[in-house]
PDB file of C-alpha atoms in Angstrom:
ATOM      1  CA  UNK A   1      51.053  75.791 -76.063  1.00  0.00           C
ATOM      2  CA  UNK A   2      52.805  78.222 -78.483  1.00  0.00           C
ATOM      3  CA  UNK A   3      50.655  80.088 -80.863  1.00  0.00           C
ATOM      4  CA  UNK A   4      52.542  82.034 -82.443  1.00  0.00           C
ATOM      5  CA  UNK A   5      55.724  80.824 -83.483  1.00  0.00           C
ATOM      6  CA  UNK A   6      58.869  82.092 -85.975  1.00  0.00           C
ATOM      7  CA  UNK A   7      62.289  80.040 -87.043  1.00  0.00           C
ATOM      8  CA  UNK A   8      65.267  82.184 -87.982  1.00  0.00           C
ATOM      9  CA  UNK A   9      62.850  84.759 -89.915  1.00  0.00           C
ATOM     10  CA  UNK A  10      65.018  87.453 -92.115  1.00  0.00           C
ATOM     11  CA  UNK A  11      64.176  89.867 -94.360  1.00  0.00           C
ATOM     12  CA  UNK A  12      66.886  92.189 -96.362  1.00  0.00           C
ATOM     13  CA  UNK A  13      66.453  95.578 -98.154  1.00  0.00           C
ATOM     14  CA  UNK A  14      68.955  97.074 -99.847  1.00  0.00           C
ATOM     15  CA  UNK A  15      71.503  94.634 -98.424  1.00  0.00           C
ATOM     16  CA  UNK A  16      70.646  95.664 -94.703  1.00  0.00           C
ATOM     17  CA  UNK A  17      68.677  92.769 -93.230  1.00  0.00           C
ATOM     18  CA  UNK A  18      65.813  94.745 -90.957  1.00  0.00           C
ATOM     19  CA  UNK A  19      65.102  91.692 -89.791  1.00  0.00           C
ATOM     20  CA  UNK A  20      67.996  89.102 -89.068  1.00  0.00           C
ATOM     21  CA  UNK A  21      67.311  85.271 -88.072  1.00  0.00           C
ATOM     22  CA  UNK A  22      64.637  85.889 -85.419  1.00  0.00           C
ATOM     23  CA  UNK A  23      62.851  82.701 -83.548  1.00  0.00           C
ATOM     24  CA  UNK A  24      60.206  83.532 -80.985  1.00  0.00           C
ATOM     25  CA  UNK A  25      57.595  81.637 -79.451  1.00  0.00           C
ATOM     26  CA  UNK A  26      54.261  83.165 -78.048  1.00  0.00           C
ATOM     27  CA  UNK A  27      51.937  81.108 -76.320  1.00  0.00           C
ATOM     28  CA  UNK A  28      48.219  81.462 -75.502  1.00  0.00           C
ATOM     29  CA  UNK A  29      46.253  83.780 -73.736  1.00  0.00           C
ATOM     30  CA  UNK A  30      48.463  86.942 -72.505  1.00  0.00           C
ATOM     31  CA  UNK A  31      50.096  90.786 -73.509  1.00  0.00           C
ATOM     32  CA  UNK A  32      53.716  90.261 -75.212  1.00  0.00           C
ATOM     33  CA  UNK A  33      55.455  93.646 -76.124  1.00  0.00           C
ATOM     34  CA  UNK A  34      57.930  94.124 -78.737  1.00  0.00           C
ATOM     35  CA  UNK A  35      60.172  96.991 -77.705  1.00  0.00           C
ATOM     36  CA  UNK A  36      63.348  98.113 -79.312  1.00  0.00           C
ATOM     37  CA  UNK A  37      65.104 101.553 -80.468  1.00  0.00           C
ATOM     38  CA  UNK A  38      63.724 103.076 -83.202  1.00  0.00           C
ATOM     39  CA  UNK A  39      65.280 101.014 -86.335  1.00  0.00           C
ATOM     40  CA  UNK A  40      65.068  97.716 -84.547  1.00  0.00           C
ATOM     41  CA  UNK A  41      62.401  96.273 -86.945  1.00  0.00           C
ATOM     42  CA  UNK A  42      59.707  95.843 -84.985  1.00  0.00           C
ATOM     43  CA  UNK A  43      57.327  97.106 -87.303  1.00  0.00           C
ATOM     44  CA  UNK A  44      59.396  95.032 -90.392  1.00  0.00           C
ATOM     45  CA  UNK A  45      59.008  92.016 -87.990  1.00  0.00           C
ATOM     46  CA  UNK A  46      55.018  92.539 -87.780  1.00  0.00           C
ATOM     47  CA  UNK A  47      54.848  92.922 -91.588  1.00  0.00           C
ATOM     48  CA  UNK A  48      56.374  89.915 -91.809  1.00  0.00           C
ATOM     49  CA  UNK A  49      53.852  87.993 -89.176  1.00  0.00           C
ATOM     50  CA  UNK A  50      50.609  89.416 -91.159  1.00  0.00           C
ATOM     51  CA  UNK A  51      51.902  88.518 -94.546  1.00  0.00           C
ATOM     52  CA  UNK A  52      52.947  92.245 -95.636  1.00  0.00           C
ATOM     53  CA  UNK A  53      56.270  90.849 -96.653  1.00  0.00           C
ATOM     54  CA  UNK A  54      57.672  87.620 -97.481  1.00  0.00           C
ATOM     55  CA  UNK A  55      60.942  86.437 -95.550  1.00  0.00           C
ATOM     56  CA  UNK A  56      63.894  85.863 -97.566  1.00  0.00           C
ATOM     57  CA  UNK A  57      64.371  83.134 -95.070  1.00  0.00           C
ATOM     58  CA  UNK A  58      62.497  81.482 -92.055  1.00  0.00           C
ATOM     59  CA  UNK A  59      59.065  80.292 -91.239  1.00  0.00           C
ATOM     60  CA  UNK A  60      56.267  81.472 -89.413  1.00  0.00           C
ATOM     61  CA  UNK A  61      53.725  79.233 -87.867  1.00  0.00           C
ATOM     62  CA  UNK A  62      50.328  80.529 -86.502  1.00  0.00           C
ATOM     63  CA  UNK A  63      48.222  77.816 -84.289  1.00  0.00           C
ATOM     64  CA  UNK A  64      50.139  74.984 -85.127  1.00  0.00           C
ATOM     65  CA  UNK A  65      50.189  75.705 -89.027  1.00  0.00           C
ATOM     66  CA  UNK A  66      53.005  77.190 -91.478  1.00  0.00           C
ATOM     67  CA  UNK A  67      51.598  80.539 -92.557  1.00  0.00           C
ATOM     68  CA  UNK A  68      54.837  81.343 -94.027  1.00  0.00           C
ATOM     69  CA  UNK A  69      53.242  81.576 -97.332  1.00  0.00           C
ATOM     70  CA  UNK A  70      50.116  82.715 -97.270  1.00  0.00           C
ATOM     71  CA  UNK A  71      48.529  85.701 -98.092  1.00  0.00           C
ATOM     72  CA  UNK A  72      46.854  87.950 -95.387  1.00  0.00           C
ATOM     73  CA  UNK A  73      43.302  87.779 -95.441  1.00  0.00           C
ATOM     74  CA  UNK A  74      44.326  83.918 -95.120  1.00  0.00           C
ATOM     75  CA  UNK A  75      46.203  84.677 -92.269  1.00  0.00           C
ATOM     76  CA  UNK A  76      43.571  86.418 -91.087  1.00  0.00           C
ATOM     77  CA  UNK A  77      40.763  83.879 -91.529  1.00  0.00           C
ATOM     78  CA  UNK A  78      42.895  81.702 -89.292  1.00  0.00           C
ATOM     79  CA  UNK A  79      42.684  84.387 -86.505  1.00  0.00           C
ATOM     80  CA  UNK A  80      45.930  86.277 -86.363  1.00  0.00           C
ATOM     81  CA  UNK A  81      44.611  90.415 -86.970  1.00  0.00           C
ATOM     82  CA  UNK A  82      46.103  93.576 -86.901  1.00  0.00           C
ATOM     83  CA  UNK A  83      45.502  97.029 -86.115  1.00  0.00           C
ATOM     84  CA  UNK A  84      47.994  99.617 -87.596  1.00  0.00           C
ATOM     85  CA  UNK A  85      49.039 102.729 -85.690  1.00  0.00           C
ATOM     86  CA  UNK A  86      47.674 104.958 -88.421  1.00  0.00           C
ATOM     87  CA  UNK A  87      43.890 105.198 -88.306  1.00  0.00           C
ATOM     88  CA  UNK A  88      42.073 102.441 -90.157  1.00  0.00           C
ATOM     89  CA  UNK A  89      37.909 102.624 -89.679  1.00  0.00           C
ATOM     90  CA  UNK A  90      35.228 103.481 -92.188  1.00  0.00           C
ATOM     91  CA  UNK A  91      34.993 107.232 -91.796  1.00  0.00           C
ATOM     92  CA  UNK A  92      31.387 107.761 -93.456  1.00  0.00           C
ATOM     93  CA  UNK A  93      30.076 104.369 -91.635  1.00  0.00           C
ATOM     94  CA  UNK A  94      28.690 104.463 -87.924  1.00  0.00           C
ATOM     95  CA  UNK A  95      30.708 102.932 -85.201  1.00  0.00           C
ATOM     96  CA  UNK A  96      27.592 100.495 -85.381  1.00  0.00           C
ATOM     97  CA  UNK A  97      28.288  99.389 -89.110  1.00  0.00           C
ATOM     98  CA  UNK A  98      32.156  99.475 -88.871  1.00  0.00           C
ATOM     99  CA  UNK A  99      32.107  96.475 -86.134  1.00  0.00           C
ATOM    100  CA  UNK A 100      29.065  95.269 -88.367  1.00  0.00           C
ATOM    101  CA  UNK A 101      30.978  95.407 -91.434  1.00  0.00           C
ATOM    102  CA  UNK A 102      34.114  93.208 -89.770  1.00  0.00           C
ATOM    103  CA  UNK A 103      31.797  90.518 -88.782  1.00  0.00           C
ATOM    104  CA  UNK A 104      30.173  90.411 -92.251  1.00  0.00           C
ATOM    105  CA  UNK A 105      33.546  89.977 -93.891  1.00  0.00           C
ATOM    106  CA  UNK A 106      34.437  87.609 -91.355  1.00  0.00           C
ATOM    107  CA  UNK A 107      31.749  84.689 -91.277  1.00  0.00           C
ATOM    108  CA  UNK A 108      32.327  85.281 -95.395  1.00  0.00           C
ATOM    109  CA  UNK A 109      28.452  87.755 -95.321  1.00  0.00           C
ATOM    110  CA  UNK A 110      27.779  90.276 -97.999  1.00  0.00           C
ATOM    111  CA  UNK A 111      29.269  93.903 -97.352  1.00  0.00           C
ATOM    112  CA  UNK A 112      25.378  95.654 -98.098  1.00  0.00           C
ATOM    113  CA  UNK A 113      24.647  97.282 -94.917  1.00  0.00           C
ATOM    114  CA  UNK A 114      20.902  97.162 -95.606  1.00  0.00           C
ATOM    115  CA  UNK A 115      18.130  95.073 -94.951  1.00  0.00           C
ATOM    116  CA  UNK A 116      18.837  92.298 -94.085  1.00  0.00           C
ATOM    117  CA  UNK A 117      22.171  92.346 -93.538  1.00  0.00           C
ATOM    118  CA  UNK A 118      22.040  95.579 -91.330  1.00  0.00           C
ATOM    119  CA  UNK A 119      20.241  93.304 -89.074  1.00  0.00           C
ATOM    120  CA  UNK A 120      22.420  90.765 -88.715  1.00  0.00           C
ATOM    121  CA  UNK A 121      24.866  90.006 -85.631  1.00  0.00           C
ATOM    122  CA  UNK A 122      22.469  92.396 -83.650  1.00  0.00           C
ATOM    123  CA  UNK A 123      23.665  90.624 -80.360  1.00  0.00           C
ATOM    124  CA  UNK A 124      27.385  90.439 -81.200  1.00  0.00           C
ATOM    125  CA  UNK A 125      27.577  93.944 -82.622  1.00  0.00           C
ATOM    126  CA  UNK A 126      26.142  94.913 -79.498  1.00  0.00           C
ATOM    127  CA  UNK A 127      28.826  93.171 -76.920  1.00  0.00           C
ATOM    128  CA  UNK A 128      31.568  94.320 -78.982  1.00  0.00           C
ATOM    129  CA  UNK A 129      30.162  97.882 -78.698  1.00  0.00           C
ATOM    130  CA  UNK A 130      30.022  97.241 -74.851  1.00  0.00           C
ATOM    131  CA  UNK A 131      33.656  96.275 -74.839  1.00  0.00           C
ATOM    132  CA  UNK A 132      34.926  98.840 -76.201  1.00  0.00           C
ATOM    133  CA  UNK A 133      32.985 101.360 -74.433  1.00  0.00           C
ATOM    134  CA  UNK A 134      31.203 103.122 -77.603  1.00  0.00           C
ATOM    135  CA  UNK A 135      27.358 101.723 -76.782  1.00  0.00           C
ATOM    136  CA  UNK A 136      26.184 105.298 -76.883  1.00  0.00           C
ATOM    137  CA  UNK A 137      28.351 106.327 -80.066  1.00  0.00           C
ATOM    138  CA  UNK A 138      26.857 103.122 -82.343  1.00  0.00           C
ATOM    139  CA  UNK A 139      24.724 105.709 -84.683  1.00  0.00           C
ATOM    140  CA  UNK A 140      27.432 108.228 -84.706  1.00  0.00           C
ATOM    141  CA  UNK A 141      29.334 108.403 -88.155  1.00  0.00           C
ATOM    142  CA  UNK A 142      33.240 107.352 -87.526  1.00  0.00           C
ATOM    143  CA  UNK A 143      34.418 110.949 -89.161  1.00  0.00           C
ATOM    144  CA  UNK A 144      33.371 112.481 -85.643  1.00  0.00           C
ATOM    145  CA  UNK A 145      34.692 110.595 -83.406  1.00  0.00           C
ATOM    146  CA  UNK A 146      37.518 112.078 -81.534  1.00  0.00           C
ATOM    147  CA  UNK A 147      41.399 110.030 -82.359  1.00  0.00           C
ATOM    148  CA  UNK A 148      40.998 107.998 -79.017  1.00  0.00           C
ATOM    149  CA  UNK A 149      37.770 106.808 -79.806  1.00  0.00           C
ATOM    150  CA  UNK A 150      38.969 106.164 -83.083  1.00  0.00           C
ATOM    151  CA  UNK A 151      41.474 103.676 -81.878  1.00  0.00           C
ATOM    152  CA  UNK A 152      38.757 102.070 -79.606  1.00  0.00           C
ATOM    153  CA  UNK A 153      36.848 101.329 -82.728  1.00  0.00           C
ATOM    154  CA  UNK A 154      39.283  99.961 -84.277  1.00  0.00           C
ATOM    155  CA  UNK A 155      39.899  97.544 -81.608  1.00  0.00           C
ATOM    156  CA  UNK A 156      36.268  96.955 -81.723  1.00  0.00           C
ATOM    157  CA  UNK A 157      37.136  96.548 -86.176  1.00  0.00           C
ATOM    158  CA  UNK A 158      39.684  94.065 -85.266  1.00  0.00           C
ATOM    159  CA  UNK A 159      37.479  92.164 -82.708  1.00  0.00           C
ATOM    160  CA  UNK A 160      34.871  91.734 -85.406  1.00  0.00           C
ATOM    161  CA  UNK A 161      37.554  89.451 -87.281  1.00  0.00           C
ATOM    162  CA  UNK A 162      37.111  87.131 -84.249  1.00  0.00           C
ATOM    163  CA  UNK A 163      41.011  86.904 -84.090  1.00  0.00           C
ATOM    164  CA  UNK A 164      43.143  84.120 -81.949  1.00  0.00           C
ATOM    165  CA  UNK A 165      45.737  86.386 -81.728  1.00  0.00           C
ATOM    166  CA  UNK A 166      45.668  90.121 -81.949  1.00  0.00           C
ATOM    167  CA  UNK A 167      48.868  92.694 -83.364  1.00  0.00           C
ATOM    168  CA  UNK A 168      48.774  96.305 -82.192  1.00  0.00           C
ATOM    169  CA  UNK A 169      51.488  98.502 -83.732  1.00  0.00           C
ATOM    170  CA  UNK A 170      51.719 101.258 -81.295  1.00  0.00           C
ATOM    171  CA  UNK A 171      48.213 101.387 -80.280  1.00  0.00           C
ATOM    172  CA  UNK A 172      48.645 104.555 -77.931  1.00  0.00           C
ATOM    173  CA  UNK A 173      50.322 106.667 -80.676  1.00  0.00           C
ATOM    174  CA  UNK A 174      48.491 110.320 -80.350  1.00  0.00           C
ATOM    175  CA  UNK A 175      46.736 110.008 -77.421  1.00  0.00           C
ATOM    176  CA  UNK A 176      46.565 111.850 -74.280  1.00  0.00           C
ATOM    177  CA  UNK A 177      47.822 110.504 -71.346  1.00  0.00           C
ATOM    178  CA  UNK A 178      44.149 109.882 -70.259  1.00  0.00           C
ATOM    179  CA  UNK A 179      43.159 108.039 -73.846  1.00  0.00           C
ATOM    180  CA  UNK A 180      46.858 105.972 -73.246  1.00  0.00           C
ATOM    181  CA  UNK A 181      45.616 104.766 -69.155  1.00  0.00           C
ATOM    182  CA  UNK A 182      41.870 103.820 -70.651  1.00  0.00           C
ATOM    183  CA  UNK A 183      42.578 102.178 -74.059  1.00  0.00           C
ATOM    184  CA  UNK A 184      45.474 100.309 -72.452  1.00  0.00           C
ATOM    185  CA  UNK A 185      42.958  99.462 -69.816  1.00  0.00           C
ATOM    186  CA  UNK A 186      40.266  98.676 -72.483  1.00  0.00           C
ATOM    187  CA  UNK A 187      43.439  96.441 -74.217  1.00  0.00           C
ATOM    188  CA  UNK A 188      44.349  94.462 -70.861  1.00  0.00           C
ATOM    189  CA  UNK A 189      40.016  93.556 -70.075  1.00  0.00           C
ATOM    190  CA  UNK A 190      39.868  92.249 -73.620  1.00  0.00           C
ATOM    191  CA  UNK A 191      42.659  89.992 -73.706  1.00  0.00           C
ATOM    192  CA  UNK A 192      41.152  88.593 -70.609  1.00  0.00           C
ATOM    193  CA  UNK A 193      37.338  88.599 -71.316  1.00  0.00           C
ATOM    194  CA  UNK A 194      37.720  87.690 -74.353  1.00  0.00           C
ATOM    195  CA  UNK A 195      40.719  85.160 -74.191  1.00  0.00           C
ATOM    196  CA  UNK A 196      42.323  86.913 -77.133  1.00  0.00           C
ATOM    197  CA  UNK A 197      46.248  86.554 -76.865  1.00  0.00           C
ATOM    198  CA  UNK A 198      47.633  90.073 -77.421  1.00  0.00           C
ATOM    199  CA  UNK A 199      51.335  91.177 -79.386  1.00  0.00           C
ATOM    200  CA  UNK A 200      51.920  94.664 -79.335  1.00  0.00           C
ATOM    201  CA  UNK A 201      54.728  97.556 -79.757  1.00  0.00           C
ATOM    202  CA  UNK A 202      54.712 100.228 -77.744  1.00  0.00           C
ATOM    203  CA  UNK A 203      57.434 103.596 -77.838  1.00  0.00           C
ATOM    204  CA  UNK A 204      56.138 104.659 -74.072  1.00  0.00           C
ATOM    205  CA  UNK A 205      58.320 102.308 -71.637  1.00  0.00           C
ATOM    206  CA  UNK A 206      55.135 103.004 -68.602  1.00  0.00           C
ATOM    207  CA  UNK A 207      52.642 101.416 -70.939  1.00  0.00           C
ATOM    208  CA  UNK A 208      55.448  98.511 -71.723  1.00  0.00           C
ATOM    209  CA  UNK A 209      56.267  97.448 -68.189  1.00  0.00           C
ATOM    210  CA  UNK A 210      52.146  98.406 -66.771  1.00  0.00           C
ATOM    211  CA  UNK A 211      50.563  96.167 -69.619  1.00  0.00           C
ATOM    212  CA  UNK A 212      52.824  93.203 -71.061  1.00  0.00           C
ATOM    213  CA  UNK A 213      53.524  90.055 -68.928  1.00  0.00           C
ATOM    214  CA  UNK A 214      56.391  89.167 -71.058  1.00  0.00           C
ATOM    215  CA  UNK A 215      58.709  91.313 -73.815  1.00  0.00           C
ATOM    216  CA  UNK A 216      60.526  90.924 -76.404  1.00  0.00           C
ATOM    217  CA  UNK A 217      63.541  93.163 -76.846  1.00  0.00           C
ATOM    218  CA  UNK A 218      64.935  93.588 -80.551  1.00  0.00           C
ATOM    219  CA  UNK A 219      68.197  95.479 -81.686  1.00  0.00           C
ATOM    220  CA  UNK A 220      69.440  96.121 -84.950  1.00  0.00           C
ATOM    221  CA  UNK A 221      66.191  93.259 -86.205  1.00  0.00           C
ATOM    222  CA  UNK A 222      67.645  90.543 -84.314  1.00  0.00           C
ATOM    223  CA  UNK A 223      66.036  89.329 -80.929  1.00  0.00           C
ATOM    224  CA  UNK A 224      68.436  90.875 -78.083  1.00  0.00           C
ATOM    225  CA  UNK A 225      66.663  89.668 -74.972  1.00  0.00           C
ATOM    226  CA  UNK A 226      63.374  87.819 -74.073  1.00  0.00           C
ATOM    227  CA  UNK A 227      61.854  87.676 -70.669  1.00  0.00           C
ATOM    228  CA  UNK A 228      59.178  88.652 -67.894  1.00  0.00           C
ATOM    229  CA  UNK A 229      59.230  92.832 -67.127  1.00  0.00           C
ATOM    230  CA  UNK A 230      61.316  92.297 -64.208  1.00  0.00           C
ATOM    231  CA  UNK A 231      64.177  90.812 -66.077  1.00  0.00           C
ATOM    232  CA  UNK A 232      64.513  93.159 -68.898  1.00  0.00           C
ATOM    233  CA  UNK A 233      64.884  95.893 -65.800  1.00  0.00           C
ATOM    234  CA  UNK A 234      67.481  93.946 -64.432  1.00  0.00           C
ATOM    235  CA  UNK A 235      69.454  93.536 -67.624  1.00  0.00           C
ATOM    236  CA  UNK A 236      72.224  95.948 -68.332  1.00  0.00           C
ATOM    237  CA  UNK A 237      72.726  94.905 -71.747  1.00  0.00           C
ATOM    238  CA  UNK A 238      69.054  95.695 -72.531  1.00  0.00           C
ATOM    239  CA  UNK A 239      70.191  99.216 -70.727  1.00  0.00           C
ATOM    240  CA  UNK A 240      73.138  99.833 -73.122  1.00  0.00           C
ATOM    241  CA  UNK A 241      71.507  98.928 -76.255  1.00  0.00           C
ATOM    242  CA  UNK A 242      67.838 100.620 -75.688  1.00  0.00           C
ATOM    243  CA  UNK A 243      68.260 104.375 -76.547  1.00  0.00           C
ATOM    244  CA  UNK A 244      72.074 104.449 -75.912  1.00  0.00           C
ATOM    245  CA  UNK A 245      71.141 103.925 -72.445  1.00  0.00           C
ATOM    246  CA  UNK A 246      69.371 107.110 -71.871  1.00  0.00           C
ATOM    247  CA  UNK A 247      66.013 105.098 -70.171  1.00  0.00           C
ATOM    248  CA  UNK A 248      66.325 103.637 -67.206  1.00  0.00           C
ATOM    249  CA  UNK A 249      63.914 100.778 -66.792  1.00  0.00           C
ATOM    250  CA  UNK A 250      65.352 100.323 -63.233  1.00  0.00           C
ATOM    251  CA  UNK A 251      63.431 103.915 -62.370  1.00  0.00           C
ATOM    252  CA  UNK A 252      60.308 103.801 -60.341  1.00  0.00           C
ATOM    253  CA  UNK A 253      59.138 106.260 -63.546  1.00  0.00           C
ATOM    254  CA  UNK A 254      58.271 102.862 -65.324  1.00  0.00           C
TER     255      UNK A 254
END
């Protein structure tokens, strides 16, 4: 069953359309990767998914509905969330009232974090802590954390919204290449112990063709190829157009 869903979606500035008559179809309960040289409009074609921008043409529908027009946090009380490659958590909050202060927004709960509400979700703040790895770190004020656990908690942000479907925009941007092997790690358990259905875009090709079970290639904001990881390698078109050529997917490097 698709979940995600767009029809000939286009958006123009200037006169350049960034995004140019793109239909894709997601289904449930996996990791899709949208790769593409820089300029392809990946990051154009997740504003237009969340509700950032309105299509000058085209429709997107999100679990069987027509989201085309509505706002985000509508979007996002349906279940489709994203998490932005810059860093998005409550900086003077703990990690402990950051997840706590997602679920209050989510089941519609006031924002106080004091009694009571600082008490509620005990269990559920507690799992999503778990996931995410940061257990020990719940009194700890976000400000301190260092930038990978950063991007764990905002995982852990986004998991509080409860989401269907969950949009990373580069979600290993910064990190070491230890922080890029365990949050892509933490990334693939979620999706799969939590059954959330994960679209992401990724610059480093390794964490492309090690994480997502199918990609979407885009190239000049139109959709250039779609398939599993071991037909993109094979494509030579994909080759040409990705970087001028100068990344071989073929390598044993990716």
């Amino acid at each position: 069953m698709a979940l995600l869903k767009t029809e000939g979606l286009s958006i123009a500035f200037g006169g350049i359309k960034a995004v140019d008559n793109v239909s894709v179809t997601i289904g449930e309960y996996g990791l899709h990767a949208v790769i593409g040289p820089n300029g392809a409009g990946k990051t154009t074609f997740f504003n237009l998914l969340t509700g950032f921008y309105r299509p000058s043409s085209g429709r997107v529908c999100f679990d069987g509905k027509d989201i085309t027009k509505l706002p985000i946090h509508k979007r996002c009380a349906l279940g489709l969330t994203r998490s932005f490659q810059r860093e998005s958590v409550f900086p003077r909050f703990t990690v402990y009232e950051n997840i706590l202060s997602a679920l209050l927004v989510r089941r519609g709960l006031s924002l106080n974090l004091v009694t009571p509400s600082s008490k509620l979700f005990k269990g559920d703040v507690s799992a999503i802590l778990e996931d995410i790895g940061l257990a020990e770190l719940a009194d700890t004020p976000a400000a301190s954390l260092s930038h990978g656990d950063k991007k764990r908690l905002e995982l852990g942000i986004a998991l509080g919204t409860e989401p269907k479907m969950l949009l990373l925009d580069e979600p290993t941007a910064g990190m070491s290449p230890e922080e890029t092997v365990s949050t892509m790690e933490l990334i693939k358990r979620l999706g799969g112990e939590r059954g959330v259905n994960i679209l992401f875009t990724e610059h480093d090709m390794s964490v492309v063709f090690g994480t997502a079970q199918r990609l979407t290639v885009m190239h000049e904001g139109k959709m250039f190829f779609e398939g599993s990881p071991e037909e993109v390698r094979a494509n030579d078109e994909v080759q040409r157009v990705y970087l001028g050529g100068q990344h071989d997917f073929r390598s044993k490097e990716y």
